[in-house]
Amino acid sequence: MGDEQHLEHALRLARMGRREAHPNPRVGAVVVSGGSVVGEGYHRGPGTPHAEAAALAQAGPRARGATLYVTLEPCCHQGRTGPCTEAIIAAGVARVVAGTLDPNPKVDGRGMTRLREAGVDAELAGGELPERCRLLNRPFERFIRTGLPFVTYKAAVSLDGKVAAAGGDARWISSAESRRRVHAMRAAADAVVVGAGTLRRDDPLLTVRDADGPDPARVVVTRSGELPLEARLLAGGSSPRTVVLATAAPLAGPLADALSERGVEVVPAASLRDGFAALAARGWLELLFEGGPTLAGALLTEGLIDRVALFVAPLLVGRGAPDLVGRPAPDALSGALRLEDVAWTTSGDDLLCEARVPRRGEEVAPRRDLLADDAFTGENATRRPVGPSASEVA
């Protein structure tokens, strides 16, 4: 096996931490000696050994003179765990092949430099694997560069751009296969977000039922504070966790008391951006937005949606039904939002369009106060249940 195959192995390991590594990056590592794998590991979450440390511990003395394949540049700073660069050097590893540089400003090439200074042959992989390694950690990269989560807008839409009938009925626009894929997306997300309008209209559960994996946290965004207490999502209970993000006046009085009694947490925020930053600060870096047109339009306007996953169904609804995005149209098509990196696949009778939302000159200072391993403690270190890896939907 060559470098590419061993790094592919490390990437498969990294995906095993998809639902538990956040707010840290997803990383896999493999130690190879004499052409054989003698150690492997992946990062399981805050406070646990990094992938490199786990792989080196399994390899033991066989790591001396070996090659370490790791999906992300080894860290070189002290957090709740020690620098991986020093563990690699102490183990006597001769060569390190990293999939991509760590976007964390505390690392960002410094890990590779430290290894080279110590006499380790450290290099970045070539080919297509570096991009795949980077894409696995898009949420982590988005967070440390902006303090915001990585948000995917999922919706089912008819051929004429409608998300429901005129009376609000949306069950079901998409096919059974598409709905199964949505449940896999939920299983891979830290939290699912809807607006209060969707809660009132659809009374969704937002749980994982047609795929393997744990339920994500559930977030309801409200500006008016008008929430239906009879909604199943607000029924209470500790699992899955439910948060109400209040983006105008803080909720108070009988409504706030009722939510508290049901174990529903209320997070006040001055704006949508502040509210989403608060969600990311607790370690929820990958959000799946399943709300309606009004909130979708607001999130797009605020630059809070990073990716879209639109299931286009062979269905014609007609005039008077709600459109996909509730925001004013530009006067000319030059002002429309043109998506990038577009990929179309079939999903039952539907077509799934996955694409990236372009950034228009967004420059936000990195949240350096949230970059250390020990920044996430208590409520910020919420751990997801361990389970089998979900299907990759990115």
Coordinates of C-alpha atoms in Angstrom, one line a residue:
M1 CA 0.0 0.0 0.0
G2 CA 1.2 3.5 -0.8
D3 CA 0.8 6.9 0.8
E4 CA -2.6 7.5 -0.8
Q5 CA -4.1 4.2 0.5
H6 CA -2.8 4.8 4.0
L7 CA -4.1 8.3 4.1
E8 CA -7.4 7.0 2.8
H9 CA -7.5 4.6 5.8
A10 CA -6.8 7.6 8.1
L11 CA -9.7 9.5 6.5
R12 CA -12.1 6.6 7.2
L13 CA -11.0 6.6 10.8
A14 CA -11.5 10.4 11.0
R15 CA -15.1 10.0 9.9
M16 CA -15.8 7.7 12.8
G17 CA -15.5 10.7 15.0
R18 CA -17.9 12.7 12.9
R19 CA -20.6 13.0 15.6
E20 CA -18.4 13.2 18.7
A21 CA -15.2 15.2 17.8
H22 CA -16.8 18.7 17.8
P23 CA -15.9 21.3 18.8
N24 CA -12.5 19.9 17.9
P25 CA -11.6 18.8 14.4
R26 CA -12.2 15.3 13.1
V27 CA -8.9 13.6 12.7
G28 CA -7.7 10.1 11.9
A29 CA -4.1 8.7 12.1
V30 CA -2.3 5.5 11.1
V31 CA 1.2 4.4 12.0
V32 CA 2.9 2.2 9.3
S33 CA 6.1 0.2 9.8
G34 CA 7.5 -2.1 7.2
G35 CA 4.5 -1.7 5.0
S36 CA 2.1 -2.8 7.8
V37 CA -0.3 -0.8 10.0
V38 CA 0.9 -1.1 13.6
G39 CA -1.3 1.6 15.1
E40 CA -4.4 3.6 14.4
G41 CA -6.7 6.0 16.1
Y42 CA -9.2 8.9 15.7
H43 CA -10.2 11.8 17.9
R44 CA -13.2 11.0 20.0
G45 CA -14.0 14.4 21.5
P46 CA -12.8 17.2 23.8
G47 CA -10.4 16.0 26.5
T48 CA -9.7 12.6 24.9
P49 CA -6.4 11.7 23.2
H50 CA -5.8 13.2 19.8
A51 CA -5.7 10.8 16.8
E52 CA -2.0 10.8 16.6
A53 CA -1.6 10.0 20.4
A54 CA -4.1 7.1 20.1
A55 CA -2.3 5.7 17.1
L56 CA 1.2 6.0 18.7
A57 CA 0.0 4.4 21.9
Q58 CA -1.3 1.4 20.0
A59 CA 2.0 1.2 18.0
G60 CA 4.2 1.4 21.1
P61 CA 7.9 0.8 20.3
R62 CA 7.0 -0.1 16.7
A63 CA 6.5 3.6 16.0
R64 CA 10.3 4.2 16.0
G65 CA 11.4 4.7 12.4
A66 CA 7.8 4.4 11.1
T67 CA 5.6 6.7 9.0
L68 CA 2.6 8.4 10.5
Y69 CA -0.3 9.3 8.2
V70 CA -2.7 11.9 9.7
T71 CA -5.6 13.7 8.0
L72 CA -4.8 17.0 9.7
E73 CA -1.5 18.7 10.6
P74 CA -0.4 17.7 14.1
C75 CA -1.0 20.3 16.7
C76 CA 2.0 22.1 18.4
H77 CA 0.3 23.8 21.3
Q78 CA -0.7 22.8 24.8
G79 CA -4.4 22.4 25.5
R80 CA -6.1 19.8 27.7
T81 CA -3.8 17.4 25.9
G82 CA -0.1 17.9 25.1
P83 CA 1.2 18.9 21.6
C84 CA 1.1 16.0 19.2
T85 CA 4.3 17.2 17.6
E86 CA 6.2 16.4 20.8
A87 CA 4.6 13.0 21.1
I88 CA 5.6 12.2 17.5
I89 CA 9.2 13.3 18.0
A90 CA 9.5 11.4 21.3
A91 CA 8.1 8.2 19.7
G92 CA 10.9 8.4 17.1
V93 CA 8.6 8.6 14.0
A94 CA 10.7 9.1 10.9
R95 CA 8.2 10.5 8.5
V96 CA 4.8 12.3 8.7
V97 CA 2.3 12.6 5.9
A98 CA -0.5 15.1 6.6
G99 CA -3.7 15.4 4.6
T100 CA -4.0 19.2 5.1
L101 CA -2.8 22.1 7.2
D102 CA -4.7 22.9 10.4
P103 CA -6.6 26.2 9.9
N104 CA -6.3 27.0 13.6
P105 CA -4.1 30.1 13.8
K106 CA -2.3 28.5 16.7
V107 CA -1.0 25.8 14.3
D108 CA -1.4 26.7 10.5
G109 CA 1.9 25.2 9.4
R110 CA 3.7 25.5 12.7
G111 CA 3.2 21.8 13.4
M112 CA 4.9 20.7 10.2
T113 CA 7.8 23.2 10.8
R114 CA 8.3 21.9 14.3
L115 CA 8.6 18.3 13.1
R116 CA 11.1 19.3 10.4
E117 CA 13.2 21.2 12.9
A118 CA 13.4 18.0 14.9
G119 CA 14.6 16.0 11.9
V120 CA 11.2 14.4 11.0
D121 CA 10.5 14.2 7.3
A122 CA 7.2 16.0 7.3
E123 CA 5.2 16.6 4.1
L124 CA 1.7 17.3 2.9
A125 CA -0.1 14.7 0.8
G126 CA -0.7 15.3 -2.9
G127 CA -3.6 14.4 -5.2
E128 CA -7.3 14.8 -4.3
L129 CA -7.1 13.6 -0.7
P130 CA -6.1 17.0 0.8
E131 CA -9.3 18.5 -0.4
R132 CA -11.3 15.7 1.1
C133 CA -9.5 16.0 4.4
R134 CA -10.3 19.7 4.4
L135 CA -13.9 19.3 3.6
L136 CA -14.4 16.9 6.5
N137 CA -13.5 19.8 8.8
R138 CA -15.5 22.6 7.1
P139 CA -17.5 23.2 10.3
F140 CA -14.3 23.5 12.4
E141 CA -12.7 25.8 9.8
R142 CA -15.8 28.0 9.6
F143 CA -15.9 28.3 13.4
I144 CA -12.3 29.2 14.1
R145 CA -12.3 31.7 11.2
T146 CA -15.6 33.4 12.1
G147 CA -16.9 32.1 15.4
L148 CA -19.9 30.8 13.5
P149 CA -21.2 27.3 12.8
F150 CA -21.3 25.7 9.4
V151 CA -25.0 25.7 8.3
T152 CA -26.6 23.6 5.6
Y153 CA -30.0 24.6 4.4
K154 CA -32.1 21.5 3.6
A155 CA -35.4 21.9 1.7
A156 CA -37.7 20.0 -0.6
V157 CA -39.0 22.0 -3.5
S158 CA -41.3 21.4 -6.4
L159 CA -40.2 22.0 -10.0
D160 CA -41.9 25.4 -9.9
G161 CA -40.0 26.4 -6.7
K162 CA -42.7 25.8 -4.1
V163 CA -42.1 24.3 -0.7
A164 CA -45.8 23.7 0.2
A165 CA -49.3 23.9 -1.1
A166 CA -51.2 27.2 -0.7
G167 CA -52.7 25.9 2.5
G168 CA -49.3 25.1 4.0
D169 CA -49.3 21.3 3.4
A170 CA -45.8 20.1 2.6
R171 CA -46.2 16.3 3.3
W172 CA -44.7 15.0 1.2
I173 CA -43.0 16.9 -1.6
S174 CA -39.9 14.7 -1.6
S175 CA -39.7 10.9 -2.1
A176 CA -39.2 8.3 0.6
E177 CA -35.5 7.9 -0.5
S178 CA -35.0 11.7 0.0
R179 CA -36.5 11.6 3.4
R180 CA -34.2 8.8 4.4
R181 CA -31.2 10.9 3.3
V182 CA -32.5 13.8 5.4
H183 CA -32.5 11.6 8.4
A184 CA -28.9 10.6 7.7
M185 CA -28.1 14.3 7.5
R186 CA -29.7 14.9 10.9
A187 CA -27.7 12.0 12.4
A188 CA -24.5 13.7 11.2
A189 CA -25.4 17.2 12.5
D190 CA -24.8 18.7 15.9
A191 CA -28.2 20.4 15.9
V192 CA -31.3 20.9 13.6
V193 CA -32.7 24.4 13.4
V194 CA -36.3 25.6 12.5
G195 CA -38.3 28.7 13.0
A196 CA -41.3 29.2 15.2
G197 CA -43.5 29.3 12.0
T198 CA -42.4 25.8 11.0
L199 CA -43.0 24.7 14.6
R200 CA -46.6 26.1 14.5
R201 CA -47.4 24.8 11.0
D202 CA -45.7 21.3 10.9
D203 CA -45.2 20.3 14.6
P204 CA -42.0 18.4 13.6
L205 CA -40.0 16.1 15.9
L206 CA -36.7 16.6 14.1
T207 CA -35.4 13.3 15.3
V208 CA -33.5 10.5 13.5
R209 CA -35.9 7.7 12.6
D210 CA -35.0 6.4 9.1
A211 CA -31.2 6.2 9.6
D212 CA -28.7 5.0 12.1
G213 CA -27.3 7.5 14.5
P214 CA -28.2 9.7 17.4
D215 CA -30.7 12.5 17.5
P216 CA -29.2 16.0 17.1
A217 CA -30.1 18.8 19.5
R218 CA -33.1 20.8 18.3
V219 CA -33.2 24.6 18.0
V220 CA -36.2 26.8 17.5
V221 CA -35.6 30.4 16.4
T222 CA -38.2 33.0 17.4
R223 CA -38.4 36.8 17.2
S224 CA -41.9 37.3 18.4
G225 CA -41.8 34.8 21.2
E226 CA -45.1 33.2 20.0
L227 CA -44.5 29.6 20.6
P228 CA -47.0 26.8 20.7
L229 CA -46.5 25.0 24.0
E230 CA -48.5 22.1 22.8
A231 CA -45.8 21.3 20.1
R232 CA -44.2 17.9 20.5
L233 CA -40.7 19.5 20.3
L234 CA -41.4 21.5 23.4
A235 CA -42.9 18.6 25.4
G236 CA -39.8 18.4 27.6
G237 CA -37.4 15.6 28.5
S238 CA -33.6 15.6 28.3
S239 CA -33.2 13.8 25.0
P240 CA -33.0 15.1 22.5
R241 CA -32.1 18.5 23.9
T242 CA -34.2 21.5 22.8
V243 CA -33.1 25.1 22.8
V244 CA -35.2 28.2 22.0
L245 CA -33.1 31.0 20.4
A246 CA -34.9 34.3 21.1
T247 CA -33.5 36.9 18.8
A248 CA -35.5 39.9 19.9
A249 CA -36.7 40.7 23.4
P250 CA -35.8 38.0 26.0
L251 CA -38.6 35.6 26.8
A252 CA -40.1 36.2 30.2
G253 CA -43.3 35.5 32.2
P254 CA -45.5 32.4 32.0
L255 CA -43.9 31.3 28.6
A256 CA -40.4 31.3 30.0
D257 CA -41.5 29.6 33.1
A258 CA -43.3 26.9 31.2
L259 CA -40.3 26.2 28.9
S260 CA -38.0 26.0 32.0
E261 CA -40.3 23.5 33.6
R262 CA -40.1 21.3 30.5
G263 CA -36.3 21.5 30.4
V264 CA -36.2 23.7 27.3
E265 CA -33.3 26.1 27.5
V266 CA -33.8 29.7 26.3
V267 CA -30.8 31.4 24.7
P268 CA -31.3 35.2 24.3
A269 CA -29.5 36.9 21.4
A270 CA -29.4 40.4 20.0
S271 CA -29.4 39.1 16.4
L272 CA -29.4 35.9 14.3
R273 CA -25.6 36.2 13.9
D274 CA -25.1 36.5 17.7
G275 CA -27.5 33.6 18.3
F276 CA -25.8 31.3 15.9
A277 CA -22.4 32.3 17.4
A278 CA -23.8 31.3 20.8
L279 CA -24.7 27.9 19.4
A280 CA -21.3 27.4 18.0
A281 CA -19.7 28.4 21.3
R282 CA -21.3 25.4 23.0
G283 CA -19.7 23.1 20.4
W284 CA -22.5 22.9 17.9
L285 CA -20.5 23.6 14.8
E286 CA -22.5 21.7 12.2
L287 CA -26.2 22.8 11.9
L288 CA -28.9 21.6 9.6
F289 CA -31.5 24.2 8.9
E290 CA -34.9 22.9 8.0
G291 CA -37.0 26.0 8.5
G292 CA -39.3 27.9 6.2
P293 CA -38.9 30.6 3.6
T294 CA -38.9 33.6 5.9
L295 CA -36.1 32.5 8.1
A296 CA -34.2 31.1 5.2
G297 CA -34.3 34.5 3.5
A298 CA -33.1 36.2 6.7
L299 CA -30.2 33.7 7.1
L300 CA -29.1 34.1 3.5
T301 CA -29.2 37.8 3.9
E302 CA -27.1 37.6 7.0
G303 CA -24.5 35.3 5.4
L304 CA -25.3 32.5 7.8
I305 CA -26.0 29.7 5.3
D306 CA -22.9 28.0 3.9
R307 CA -24.3 25.1 1.9
V308 CA -27.7 24.1 0.4
A309 CA -29.1 20.6 -0.1
L310 CA -32.3 21.0 -2.1
F311 CA -34.4 18.0 -3.1
V312 CA -36.2 18.9 -6.3
A313 CA -39.3 16.8 -6.8
P314 CA -41.2 16.1 -10.1
L315 CA -44.2 18.1 -8.8
L316 CA -46.0 21.2 -10.0
V317 CA -47.8 23.2 -7.4
G318 CA -48.9 26.5 -9.0
R319 CA -49.3 30.1 -8.1
G320 CA -50.1 31.3 -4.6
A321 CA -48.0 28.7 -2.8
P322 CA -44.9 29.7 -0.7
D323 CA -41.6 30.0 -2.5
L324 CA -38.3 28.5 -1.4
V325 CA -36.7 31.7 -0.2
G326 CA -38.7 34.6 1.4
R327 CA -36.7 37.6 0.4
P328 CA -37.1 40.3 -2.3
A329 CA -35.9 39.4 -5.7
P330 CA -33.3 41.6 -7.4
D331 CA -34.1 43.8 -10.4
A332 CA -31.6 41.9 -12.5
L333 CA -30.3 38.4 -12.5
S334 CA -26.8 39.8 -11.9
G335 CA -27.9 40.5 -8.4
A336 CA -29.1 36.9 -7.8
L337 CA -27.2 34.6 -5.5
R338 CA -25.4 32.1 -7.8
L339 CA -24.4 28.9 -6.0
E340 CA -20.9 27.3 -6.6
D341 CA -19.4 23.9 -6.6
V342 CA -22.8 22.5 -7.7
A343 CA -23.4 18.7 -7.7
W344 CA -26.6 17.0 -8.9
T345 CA -27.5 13.4 -7.9
T346 CA -30.7 11.4 -8.1
S347 CA -32.6 10.6 -4.9
G348 CA -35.6 8.3 -5.7
D349 CA -37.7 10.2 -8.2
D350 CA -36.1 13.5 -7.0
L351 CA -32.9 15.4 -7.9
L352 CA -30.6 16.5 -5.0
C353 CA -28.8 19.7 -5.6
E354 CA -25.9 20.3 -3.3
A355 CA -23.9 23.5 -3.6
R356 CA -21.9 26.0 -1.7
V357 CA -23.2 29.5 -0.9
P358 CA -20.5 32.0 -2.0
R359 CA -19.0 34.5 0.5
R360 CA -18.9 38.1 -0.6
G361 CA -15.9 39.6 1.1
E362 CA -16.7 38.3 4.6
E363 CA -13.7 39.0 6.9
V364 CA -14.2 38.2 10.5
A365 CA -11.5 37.9 13.1
P366 CA -10.8 34.4 14.4
R367 CA -12.3 33.6 17.8
R368 CA -9.0 33.1 19.6
D369 CA -10.7 32.8 22.9
L370 CA -12.4 29.6 21.7
L371 CA -9.5 27.9 20.0
A372 CA -7.9 26.1 23.0
D373 CA -8.9 22.6 23.9
D374 CA -9.9 23.7 27.4
A375 CA -12.2 26.5 26.1
F376 CA -15.0 23.9 26.0
T377 CA -16.0 22.8 29.5
G378 CA -19.3 22.2 31.2
E379 CA -22.2 23.2 28.9
N380 CA -19.7 23.9 26.1
A381 CA -18.4 20.4 26.0
T382 CA -21.7 18.7 25.3
R383 CA -20.9 15.2 24.0
R384 CA -22.8 13.3 21.4
P385 CA -23.6 9.6 21.9
V386 CA -21.2 7.2 20.2
G387 CA -22.6 5.2 17.4
P388 CA -21.9 3.9 13.9
S389 CA -20.7 6.4 11.3
A390 CA -23.5 8.0 9.4
S391 CA -23.5 7.9 5.6
E392 CA -21.4 10.7 4.2
V393 CA -23.7 13.3 2.7
A394 CA -21.2 16.1 1.9

